[in-house]
mmCIF file of C-alpha atoms and ligand atoms in Angstrom:
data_model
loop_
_atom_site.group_PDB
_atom_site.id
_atom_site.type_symbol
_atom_site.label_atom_id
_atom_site.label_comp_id
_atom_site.label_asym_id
_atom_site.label_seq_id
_atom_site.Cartn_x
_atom_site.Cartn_y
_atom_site.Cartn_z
ATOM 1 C CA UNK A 1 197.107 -134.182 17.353
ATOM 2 C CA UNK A 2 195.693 -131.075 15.865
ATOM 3 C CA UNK A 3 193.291 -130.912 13.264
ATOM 4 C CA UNK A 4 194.203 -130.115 9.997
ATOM 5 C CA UNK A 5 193.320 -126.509 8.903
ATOM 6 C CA UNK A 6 189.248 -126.278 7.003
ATOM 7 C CA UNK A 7 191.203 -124.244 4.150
ATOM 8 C CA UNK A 8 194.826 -124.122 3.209
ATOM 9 C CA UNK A 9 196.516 -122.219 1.152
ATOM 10 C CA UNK A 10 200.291 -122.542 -0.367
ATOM 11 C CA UNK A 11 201.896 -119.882 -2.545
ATOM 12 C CA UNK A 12 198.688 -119.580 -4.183
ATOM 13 C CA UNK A 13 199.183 -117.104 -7.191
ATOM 14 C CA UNK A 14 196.636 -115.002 -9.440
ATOM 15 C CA UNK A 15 197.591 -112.959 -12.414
ATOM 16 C CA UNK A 16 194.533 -112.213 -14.279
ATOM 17 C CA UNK A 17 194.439 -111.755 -18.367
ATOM 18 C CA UNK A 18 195.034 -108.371 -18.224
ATOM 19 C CA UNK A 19 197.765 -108.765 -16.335
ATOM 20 C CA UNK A 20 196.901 -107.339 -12.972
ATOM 21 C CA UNK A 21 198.732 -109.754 -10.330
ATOM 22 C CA UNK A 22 195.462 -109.850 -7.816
ATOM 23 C CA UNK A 23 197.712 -112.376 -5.610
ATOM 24 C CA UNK A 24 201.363 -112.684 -4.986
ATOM 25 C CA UNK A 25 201.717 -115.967 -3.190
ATOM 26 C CA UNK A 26 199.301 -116.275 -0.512
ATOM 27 C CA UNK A 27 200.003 -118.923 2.550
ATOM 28 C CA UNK A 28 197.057 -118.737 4.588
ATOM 29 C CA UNK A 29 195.629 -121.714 7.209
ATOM 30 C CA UNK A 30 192.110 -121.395 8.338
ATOM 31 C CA UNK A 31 191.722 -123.053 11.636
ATOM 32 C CA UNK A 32 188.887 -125.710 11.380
ATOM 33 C CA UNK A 33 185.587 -124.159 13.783
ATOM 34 C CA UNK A 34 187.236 -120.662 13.575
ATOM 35 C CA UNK A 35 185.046 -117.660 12.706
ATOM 36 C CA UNK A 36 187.383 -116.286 10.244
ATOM 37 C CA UNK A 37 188.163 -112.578 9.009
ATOM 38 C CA UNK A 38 189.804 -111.922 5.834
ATOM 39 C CA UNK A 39 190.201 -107.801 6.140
ATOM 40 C CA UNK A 40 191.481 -106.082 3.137
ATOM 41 C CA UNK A 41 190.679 -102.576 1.157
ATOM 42 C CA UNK A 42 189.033 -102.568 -2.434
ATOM 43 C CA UNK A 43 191.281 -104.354 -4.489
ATOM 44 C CA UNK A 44 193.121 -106.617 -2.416
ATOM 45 C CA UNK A 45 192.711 -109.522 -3.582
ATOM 46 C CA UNK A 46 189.830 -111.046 -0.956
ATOM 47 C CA UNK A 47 187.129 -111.814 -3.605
ATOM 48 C CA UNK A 48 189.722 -113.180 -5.913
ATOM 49 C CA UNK A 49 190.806 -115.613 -3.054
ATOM 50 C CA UNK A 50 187.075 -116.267 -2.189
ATOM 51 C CA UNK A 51 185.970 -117.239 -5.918
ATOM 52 C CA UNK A 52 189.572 -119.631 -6.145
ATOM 53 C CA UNK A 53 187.818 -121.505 -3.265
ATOM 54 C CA UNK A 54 184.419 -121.485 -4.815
ATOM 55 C CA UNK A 55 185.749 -122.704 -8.421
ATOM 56 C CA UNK A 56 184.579 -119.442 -10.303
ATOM 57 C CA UNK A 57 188.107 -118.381 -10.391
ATOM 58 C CA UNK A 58 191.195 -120.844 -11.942
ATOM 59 C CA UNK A 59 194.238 -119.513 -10.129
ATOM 60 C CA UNK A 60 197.664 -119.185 -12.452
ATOM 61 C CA UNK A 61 200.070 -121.466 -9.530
ATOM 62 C CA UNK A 62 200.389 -122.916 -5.735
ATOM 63 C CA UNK A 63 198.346 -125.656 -4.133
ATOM 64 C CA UNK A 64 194.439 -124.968 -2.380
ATOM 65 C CA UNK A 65 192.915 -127.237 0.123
ATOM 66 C CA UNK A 66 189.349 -127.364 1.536
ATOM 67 C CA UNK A 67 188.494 -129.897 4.012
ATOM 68 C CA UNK A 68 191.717 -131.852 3.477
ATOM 69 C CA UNK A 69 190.470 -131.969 -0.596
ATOM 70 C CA UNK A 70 193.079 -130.612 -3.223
ATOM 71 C CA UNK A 71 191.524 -128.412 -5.280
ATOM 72 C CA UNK A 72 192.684 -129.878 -8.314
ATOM 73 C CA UNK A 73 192.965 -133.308 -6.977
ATOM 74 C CA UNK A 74 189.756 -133.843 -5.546
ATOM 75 C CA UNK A 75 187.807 -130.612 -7.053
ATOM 76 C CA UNK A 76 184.012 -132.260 -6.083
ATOM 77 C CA UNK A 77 184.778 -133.188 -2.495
ATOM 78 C CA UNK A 78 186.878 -129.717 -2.038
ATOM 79 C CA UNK A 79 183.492 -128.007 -3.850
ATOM 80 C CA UNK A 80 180.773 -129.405 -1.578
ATOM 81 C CA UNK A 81 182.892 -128.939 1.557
ATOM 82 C CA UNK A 82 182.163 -124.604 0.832
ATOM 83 C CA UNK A 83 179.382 -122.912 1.042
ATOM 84 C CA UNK A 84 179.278 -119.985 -0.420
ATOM 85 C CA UNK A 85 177.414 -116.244 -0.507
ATOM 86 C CA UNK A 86 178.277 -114.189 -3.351
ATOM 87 C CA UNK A 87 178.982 -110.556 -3.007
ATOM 88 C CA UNK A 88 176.421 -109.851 -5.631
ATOM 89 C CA UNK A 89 172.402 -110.793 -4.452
ATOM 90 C CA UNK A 90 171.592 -113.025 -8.145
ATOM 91 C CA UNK A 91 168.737 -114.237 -8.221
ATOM 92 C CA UNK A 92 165.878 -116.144 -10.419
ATOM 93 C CA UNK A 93 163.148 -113.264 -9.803
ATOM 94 C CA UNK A 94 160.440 -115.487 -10.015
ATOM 95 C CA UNK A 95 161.793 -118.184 -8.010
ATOM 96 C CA UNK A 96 159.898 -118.116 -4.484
ATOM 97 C CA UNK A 97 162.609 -118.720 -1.332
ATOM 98 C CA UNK A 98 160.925 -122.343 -0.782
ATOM 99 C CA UNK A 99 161.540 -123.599 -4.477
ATOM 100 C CA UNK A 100 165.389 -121.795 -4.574
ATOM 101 C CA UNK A 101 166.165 -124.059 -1.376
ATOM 102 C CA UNK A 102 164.715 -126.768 -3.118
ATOM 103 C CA UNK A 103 166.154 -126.768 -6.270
ATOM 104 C CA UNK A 104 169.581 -126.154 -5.090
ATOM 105 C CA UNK A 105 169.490 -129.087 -2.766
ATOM 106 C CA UNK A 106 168.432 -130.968 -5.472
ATOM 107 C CA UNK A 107 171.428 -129.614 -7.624
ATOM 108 C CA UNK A 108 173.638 -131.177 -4.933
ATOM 109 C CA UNK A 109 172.270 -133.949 -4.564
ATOM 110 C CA UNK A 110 170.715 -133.763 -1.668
ATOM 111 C CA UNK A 111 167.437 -136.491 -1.312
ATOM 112 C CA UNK A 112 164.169 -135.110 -0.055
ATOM 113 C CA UNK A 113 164.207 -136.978 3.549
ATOM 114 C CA UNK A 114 167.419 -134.875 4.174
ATOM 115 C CA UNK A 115 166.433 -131.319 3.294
ATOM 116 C CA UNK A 116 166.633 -128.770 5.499
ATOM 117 C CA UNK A 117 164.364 -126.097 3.502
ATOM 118 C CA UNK A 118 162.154 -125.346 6.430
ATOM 119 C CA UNK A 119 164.684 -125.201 9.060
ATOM 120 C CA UNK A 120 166.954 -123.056 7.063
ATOM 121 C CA UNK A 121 164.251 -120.489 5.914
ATOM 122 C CA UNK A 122 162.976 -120.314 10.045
ATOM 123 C CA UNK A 123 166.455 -119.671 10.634
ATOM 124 C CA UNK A 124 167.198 -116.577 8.346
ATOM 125 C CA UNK A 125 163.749 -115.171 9.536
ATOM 126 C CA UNK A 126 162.037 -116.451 6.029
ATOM 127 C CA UNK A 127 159.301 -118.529 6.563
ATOM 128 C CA UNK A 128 156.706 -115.996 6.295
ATOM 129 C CA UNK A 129 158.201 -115.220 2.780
ATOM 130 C CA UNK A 130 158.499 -119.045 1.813
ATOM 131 C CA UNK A 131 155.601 -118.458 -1.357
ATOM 132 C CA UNK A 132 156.792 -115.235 -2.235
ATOM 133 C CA UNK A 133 158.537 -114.227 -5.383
ATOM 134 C CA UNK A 134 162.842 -113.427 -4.763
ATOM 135 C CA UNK A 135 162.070 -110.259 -6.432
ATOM 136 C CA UNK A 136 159.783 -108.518 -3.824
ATOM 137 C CA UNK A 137 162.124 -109.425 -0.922
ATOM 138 C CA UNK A 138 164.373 -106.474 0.480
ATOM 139 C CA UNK A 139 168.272 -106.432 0.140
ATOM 140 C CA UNK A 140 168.398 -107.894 3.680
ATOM 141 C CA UNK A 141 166.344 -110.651 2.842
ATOM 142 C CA UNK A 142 167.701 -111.521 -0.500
ATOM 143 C CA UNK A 143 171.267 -111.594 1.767
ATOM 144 C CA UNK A 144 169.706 -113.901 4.130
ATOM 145 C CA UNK A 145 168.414 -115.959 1.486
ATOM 146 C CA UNK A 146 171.483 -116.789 -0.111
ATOM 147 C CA UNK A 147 173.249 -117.356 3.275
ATOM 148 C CA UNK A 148 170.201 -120.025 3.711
ATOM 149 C CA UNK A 149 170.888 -121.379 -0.044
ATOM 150 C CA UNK A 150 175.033 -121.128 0.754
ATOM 151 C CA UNK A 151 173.740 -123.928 3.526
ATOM 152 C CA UNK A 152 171.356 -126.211 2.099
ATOM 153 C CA UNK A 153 173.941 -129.426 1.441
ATOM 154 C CA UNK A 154 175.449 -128.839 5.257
ATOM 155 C CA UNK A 155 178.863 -127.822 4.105
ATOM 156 C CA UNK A 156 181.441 -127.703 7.024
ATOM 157 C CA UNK A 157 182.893 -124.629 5.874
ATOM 158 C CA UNK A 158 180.405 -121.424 4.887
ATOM 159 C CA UNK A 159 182.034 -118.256 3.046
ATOM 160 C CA UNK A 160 180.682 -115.015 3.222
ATOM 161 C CA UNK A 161 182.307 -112.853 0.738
ATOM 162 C CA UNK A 162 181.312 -108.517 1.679
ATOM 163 C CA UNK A 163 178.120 -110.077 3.652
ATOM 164 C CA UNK A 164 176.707 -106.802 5.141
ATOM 165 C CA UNK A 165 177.156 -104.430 1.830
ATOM 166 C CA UNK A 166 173.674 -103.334 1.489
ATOM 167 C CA UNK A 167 172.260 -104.512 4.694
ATOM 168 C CA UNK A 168 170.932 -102.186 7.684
ATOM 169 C CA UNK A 169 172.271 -102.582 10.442
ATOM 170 C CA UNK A 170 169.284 -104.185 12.464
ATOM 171 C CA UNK A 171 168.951 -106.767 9.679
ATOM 172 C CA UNK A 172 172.976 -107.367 10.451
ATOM 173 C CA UNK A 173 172.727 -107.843 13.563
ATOM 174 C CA UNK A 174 170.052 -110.834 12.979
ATOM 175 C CA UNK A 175 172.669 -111.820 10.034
ATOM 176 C CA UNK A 176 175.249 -112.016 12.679
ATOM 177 C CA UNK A 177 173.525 -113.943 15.376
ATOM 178 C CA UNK A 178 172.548 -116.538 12.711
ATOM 179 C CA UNK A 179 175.814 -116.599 11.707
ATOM 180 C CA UNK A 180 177.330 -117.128 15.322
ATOM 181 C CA UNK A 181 174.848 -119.689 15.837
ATOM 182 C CA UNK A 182 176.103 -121.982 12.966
ATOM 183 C CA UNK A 183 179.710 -121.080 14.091
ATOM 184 C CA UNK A 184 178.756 -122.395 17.808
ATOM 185 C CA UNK A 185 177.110 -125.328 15.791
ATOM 186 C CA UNK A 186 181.135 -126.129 14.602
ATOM 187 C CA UNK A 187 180.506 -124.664 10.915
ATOM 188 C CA UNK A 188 183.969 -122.711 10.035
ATOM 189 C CA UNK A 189 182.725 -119.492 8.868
ATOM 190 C CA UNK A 190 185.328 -117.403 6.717
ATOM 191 C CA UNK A 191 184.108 -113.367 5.880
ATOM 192 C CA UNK A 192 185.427 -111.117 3.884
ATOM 193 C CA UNK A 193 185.117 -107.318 4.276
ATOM 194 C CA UNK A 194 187.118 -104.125 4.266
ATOM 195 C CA UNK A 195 185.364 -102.977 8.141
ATOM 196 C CA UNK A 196 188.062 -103.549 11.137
ATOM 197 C CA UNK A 197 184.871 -102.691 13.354
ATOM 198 C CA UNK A 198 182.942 -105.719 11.672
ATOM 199 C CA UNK A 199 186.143 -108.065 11.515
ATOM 200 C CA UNK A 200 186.291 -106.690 15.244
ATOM 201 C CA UNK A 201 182.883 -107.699 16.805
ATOM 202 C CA UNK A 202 182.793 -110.689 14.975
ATOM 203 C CA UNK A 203 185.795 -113.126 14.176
ATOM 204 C CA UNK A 204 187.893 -114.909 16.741
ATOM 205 C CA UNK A 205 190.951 -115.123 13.699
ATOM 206 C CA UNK A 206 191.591 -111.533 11.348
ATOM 207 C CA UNK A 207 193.923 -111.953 8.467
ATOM 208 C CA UNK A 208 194.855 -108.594 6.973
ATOM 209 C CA UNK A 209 195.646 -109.096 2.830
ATOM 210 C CA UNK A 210 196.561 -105.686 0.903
ATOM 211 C CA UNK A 211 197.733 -105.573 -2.972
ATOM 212 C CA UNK A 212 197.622 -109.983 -2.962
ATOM 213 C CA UNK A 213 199.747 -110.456 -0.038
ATOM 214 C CA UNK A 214 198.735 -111.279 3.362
ATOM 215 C CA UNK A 215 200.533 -109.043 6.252
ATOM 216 C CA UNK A 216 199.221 -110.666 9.080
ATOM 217 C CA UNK A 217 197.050 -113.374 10.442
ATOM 218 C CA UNK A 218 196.673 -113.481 14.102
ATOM 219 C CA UNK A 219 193.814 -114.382 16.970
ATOM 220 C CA UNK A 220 191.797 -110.653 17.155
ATOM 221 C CA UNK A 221 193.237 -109.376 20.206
ATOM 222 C CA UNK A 222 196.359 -109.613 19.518
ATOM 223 C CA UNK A 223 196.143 -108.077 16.501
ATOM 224 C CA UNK A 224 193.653 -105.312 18.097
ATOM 225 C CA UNK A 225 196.561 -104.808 20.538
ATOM 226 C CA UNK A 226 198.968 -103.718 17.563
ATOM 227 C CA UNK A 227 196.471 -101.430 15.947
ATOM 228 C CA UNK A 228 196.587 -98.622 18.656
ATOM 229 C CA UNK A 229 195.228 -95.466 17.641
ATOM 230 C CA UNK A 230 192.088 -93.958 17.137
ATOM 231 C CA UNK A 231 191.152 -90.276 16.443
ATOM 232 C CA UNK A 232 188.574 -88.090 17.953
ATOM 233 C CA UNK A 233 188.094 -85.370 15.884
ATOM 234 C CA UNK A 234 186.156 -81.635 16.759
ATOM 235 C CA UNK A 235 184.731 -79.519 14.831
ATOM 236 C CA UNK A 236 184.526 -75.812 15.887
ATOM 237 C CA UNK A 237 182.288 -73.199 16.068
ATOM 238 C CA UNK A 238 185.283 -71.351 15.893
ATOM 239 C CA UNK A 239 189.333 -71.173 14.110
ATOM 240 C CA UNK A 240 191.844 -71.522 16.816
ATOM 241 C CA UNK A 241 195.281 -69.770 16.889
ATOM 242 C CA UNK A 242 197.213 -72.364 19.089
ATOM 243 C CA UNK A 243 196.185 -75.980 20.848
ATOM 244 C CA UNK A 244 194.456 -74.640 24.099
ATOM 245 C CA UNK A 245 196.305 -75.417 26.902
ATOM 246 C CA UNK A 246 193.531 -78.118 28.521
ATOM 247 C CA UNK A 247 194.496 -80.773 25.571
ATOM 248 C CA UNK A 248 198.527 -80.575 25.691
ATOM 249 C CA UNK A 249 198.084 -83.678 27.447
ATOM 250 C CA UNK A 250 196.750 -85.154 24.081
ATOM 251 C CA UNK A 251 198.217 -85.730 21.481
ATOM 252 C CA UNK A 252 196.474 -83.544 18.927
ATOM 253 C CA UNK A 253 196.730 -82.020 15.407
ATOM 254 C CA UNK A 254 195.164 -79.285 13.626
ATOM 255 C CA UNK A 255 194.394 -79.770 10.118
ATOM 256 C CA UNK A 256 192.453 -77.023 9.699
ATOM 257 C CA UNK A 257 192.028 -74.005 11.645
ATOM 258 C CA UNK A 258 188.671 -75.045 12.895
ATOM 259 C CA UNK A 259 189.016 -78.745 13.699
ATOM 260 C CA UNK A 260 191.115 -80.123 16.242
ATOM 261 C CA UNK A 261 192.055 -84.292 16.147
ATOM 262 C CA UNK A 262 192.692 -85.957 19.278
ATOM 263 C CA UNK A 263 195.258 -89.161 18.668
ATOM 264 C CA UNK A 264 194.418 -91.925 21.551
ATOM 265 C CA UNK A 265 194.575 -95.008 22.414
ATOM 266 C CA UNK A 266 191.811 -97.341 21.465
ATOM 267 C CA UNK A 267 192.851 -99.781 25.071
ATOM 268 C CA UNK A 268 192.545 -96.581 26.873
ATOM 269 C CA UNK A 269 189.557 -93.864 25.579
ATOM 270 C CA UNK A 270 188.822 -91.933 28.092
ATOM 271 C CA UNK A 271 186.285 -89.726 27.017
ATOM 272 C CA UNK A 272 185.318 -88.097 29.763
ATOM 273 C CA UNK A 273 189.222 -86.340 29.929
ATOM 274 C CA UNK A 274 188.398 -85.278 26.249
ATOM 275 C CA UNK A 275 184.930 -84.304 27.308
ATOM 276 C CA UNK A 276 186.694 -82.228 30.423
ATOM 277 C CA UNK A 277 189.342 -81.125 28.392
ATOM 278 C CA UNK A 278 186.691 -79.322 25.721
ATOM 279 C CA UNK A 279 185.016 -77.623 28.925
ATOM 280 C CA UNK A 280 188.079 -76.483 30.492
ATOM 281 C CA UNK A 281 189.420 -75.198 26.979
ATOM 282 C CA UNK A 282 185.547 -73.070 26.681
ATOM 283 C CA UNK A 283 185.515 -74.722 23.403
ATOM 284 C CA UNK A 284 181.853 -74.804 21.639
ATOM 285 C CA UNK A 285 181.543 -77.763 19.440
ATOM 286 C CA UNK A 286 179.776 -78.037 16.085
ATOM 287 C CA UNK A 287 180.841 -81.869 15.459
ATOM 288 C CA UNK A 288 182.699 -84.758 17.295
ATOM 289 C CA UNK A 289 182.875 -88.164 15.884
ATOM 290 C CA UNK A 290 185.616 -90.381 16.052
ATOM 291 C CA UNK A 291 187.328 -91.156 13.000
ATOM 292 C CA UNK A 292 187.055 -94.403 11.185
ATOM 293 C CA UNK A 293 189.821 -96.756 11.412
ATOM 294 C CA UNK A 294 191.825 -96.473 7.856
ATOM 295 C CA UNK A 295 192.919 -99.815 6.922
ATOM 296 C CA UNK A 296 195.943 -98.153 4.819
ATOM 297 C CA UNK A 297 196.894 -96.135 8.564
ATOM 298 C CA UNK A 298 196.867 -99.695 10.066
ATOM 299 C CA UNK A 299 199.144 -101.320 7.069
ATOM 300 C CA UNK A 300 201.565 -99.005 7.506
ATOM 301 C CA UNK A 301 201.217 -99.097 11.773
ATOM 302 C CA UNK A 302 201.703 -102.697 11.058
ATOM 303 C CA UNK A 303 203.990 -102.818 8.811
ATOM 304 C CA UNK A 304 206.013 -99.964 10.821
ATOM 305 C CA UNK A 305 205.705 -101.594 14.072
ATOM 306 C CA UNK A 306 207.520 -104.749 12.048
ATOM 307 C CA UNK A 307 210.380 -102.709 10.880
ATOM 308 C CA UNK A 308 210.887 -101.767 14.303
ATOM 309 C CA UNK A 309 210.966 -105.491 15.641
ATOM 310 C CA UNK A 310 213.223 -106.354 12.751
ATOM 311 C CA UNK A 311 216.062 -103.247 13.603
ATOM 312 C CA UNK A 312 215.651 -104.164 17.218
ATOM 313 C CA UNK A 313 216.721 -107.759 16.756
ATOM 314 C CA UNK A 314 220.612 -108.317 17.472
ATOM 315 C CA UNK A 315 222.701 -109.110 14.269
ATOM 316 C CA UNK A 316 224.460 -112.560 13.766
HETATM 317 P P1 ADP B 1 188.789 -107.253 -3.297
HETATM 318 O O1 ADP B 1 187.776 -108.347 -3.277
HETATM 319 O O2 ADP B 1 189.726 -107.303 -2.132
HETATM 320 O O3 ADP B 1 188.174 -105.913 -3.477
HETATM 321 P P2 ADP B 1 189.509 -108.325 -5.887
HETATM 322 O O4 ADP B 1 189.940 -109.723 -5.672
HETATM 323 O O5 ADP B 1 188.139 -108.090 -6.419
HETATM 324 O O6 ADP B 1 189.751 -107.487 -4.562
HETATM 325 O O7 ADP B 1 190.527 -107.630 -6.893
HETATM 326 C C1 ADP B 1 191.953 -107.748 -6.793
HETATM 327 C C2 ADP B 1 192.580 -107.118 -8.032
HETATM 328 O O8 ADP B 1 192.282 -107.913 -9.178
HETATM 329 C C3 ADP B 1 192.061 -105.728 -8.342
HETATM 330 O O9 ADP B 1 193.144 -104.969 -8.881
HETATM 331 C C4 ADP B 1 191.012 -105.974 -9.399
HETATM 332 O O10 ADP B 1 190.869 -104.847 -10.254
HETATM 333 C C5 ADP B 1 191.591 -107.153 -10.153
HETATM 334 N N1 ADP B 1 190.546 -108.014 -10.748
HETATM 335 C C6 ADP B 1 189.523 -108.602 -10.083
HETATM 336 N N2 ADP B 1 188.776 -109.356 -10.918
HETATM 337 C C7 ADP B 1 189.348 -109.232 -12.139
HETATM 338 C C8 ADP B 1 189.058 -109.761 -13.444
HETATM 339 N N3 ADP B 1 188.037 -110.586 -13.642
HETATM 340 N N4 ADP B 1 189.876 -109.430 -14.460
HETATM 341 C C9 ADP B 1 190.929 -108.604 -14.275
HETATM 342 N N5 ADP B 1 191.262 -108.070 -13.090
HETATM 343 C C10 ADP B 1 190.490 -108.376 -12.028
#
């Protein structure tokens, strides 16, 4: 039999005061163990969703459960199943990392023999800053911090809502492995963020939600195998007239006179044709990057590629 899903979510509605409908019946089932992605642009609706889970929100209709616990039903048992980190790093200044761990615990309940303050602060790379006051720790730490205080009552399912805003990327990667780790340890682990390259690297399960409505939920390469396209773009010491001859195998734009935008496949870069193509072409180049995948390109990709499907399906 399978297991029932860590967080389930039925026609689950928000319309906030002002009147701004931040989600328009969401269905959504997060596979219990799964390390899961919840992608979405500013203003999507993923912190809205993340906050209904953590209680901070009420929602306005449809049915929420964590852990098998209604939400309205069962709201303590569906409240310590979550643990959360908050977008925002709040924190009691004067509060050292040891007592924070402590007296959250002891918010929850949690008796002495069965804290984990010393493991958790080892584990976020702490320990040496156990006696020190929150407010002299960097914005990594302070992240790491409340991922160790998201974790002190062993919750099955941890939530990390915009986890790397504000956090270098060596200090991310250390995130990340600690984060892995407790996934690998069987802790569901739901993040939100508005990077396909982070969603990418890290989450087995990627559920795309734009203006309160999810467009897709699927295992990562799957979905990775719909989004196609990447862009390479040039910059040039000098305007063009015409696409030189060497990259009419591409498929290229010109935006502006001076930059030239190579469309290709993300299953199949082959830079070194670009890189051959730019020599061949005599072609001296001020800038190459590659472009940033825009979540609104891949919404409409998406949502294009479903059209498609839907016109090529025989009528009954
Ligand atoms: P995301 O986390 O994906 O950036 P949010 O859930 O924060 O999206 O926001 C979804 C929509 O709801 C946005 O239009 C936002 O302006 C609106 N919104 C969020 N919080 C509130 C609030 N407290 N009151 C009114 N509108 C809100």
């Amino acid at each position: 039999m399978s297991r029932p899903p860590a967080i389930r979510a039925r026609k689950l509605e928000k319309r906030y005061a002002g009147g701004v409908h931040a989600l328009k019946g969401i269905d959504l089932d997060i596979p219990q163990g799964s390390l899961f992605g919840l992608l979405g642009p500013n203003g999507a609706g993923k912190s809205t969703f993340i906050n209904i889970l953590a209680g901070l929100v009420t929602k306005t209709s449809g049915k929420v459960d964590i852990w098998g616990f209604d939400i309205d039903d069962n709201p303590r048992n569906a409240r310590v199943s979550i643990g959360v980190v908050p977008q925002e790093l709040v924190f009691d200044a004067f509060f050292t990392p040891w007592e924070m761990l402590e007296v959250q615990a002891g918010m929850y309940g949690v008796p002495k023999h069965q804290r984990r303050t010393e493991e958790l602060l080892r584990a976020v790379r702490l320990w040496d800053k156990r006696d020190a006051y929150s407010r002299t720790l960097s914005g990594g730490m302070k992240r790491r911090l409340l991922v160790a205080k998201a974790m002190v009552h062993s919750p099955p399912v941890l939530i990390l809502d915009e986890p790397t805003a504000g956090v270098d990327i060596e200090l991310r990667q250390q995130l990340w492995g600690y984060v892995r780790e407790l996934n690998a340890r069987g802790v569901t682990i739901v993040l939100t963020t508005h990077y396909l390259e982070e969603a990418e690297e890290l989450c087995d399960t990627i559920a795309i939600i734009n203006h309160g409505e999810v467009i897709c939920c699927e295992p990562t390469p799957q979905l990775l195998a719909r989004i196609d396209e990447k862009e390479i773009v040039l910059d040039l010491d000098a305007p063009l007239k015409e696409v030189p001859e060497a990259f009419r195998r591409f498929h290229t734009r010109q935006p502006r006179p001076d930059r030239l935008v190579i469309q290709i496949s993300r299953q199949e870069v082959d830079l070194d044709a670009v890189i051959a193509a730019i020599h061949e072409a005599g072609l001296r180049i001020r800038d190459l990057r590659t472009s940033e995948t825009d979540l609104e390109d891949i919404f409409l990709q998406l949502t294009r590629a479903d059209d498609a499907e839907a016109q090529r399906e025989p009528v009954r």
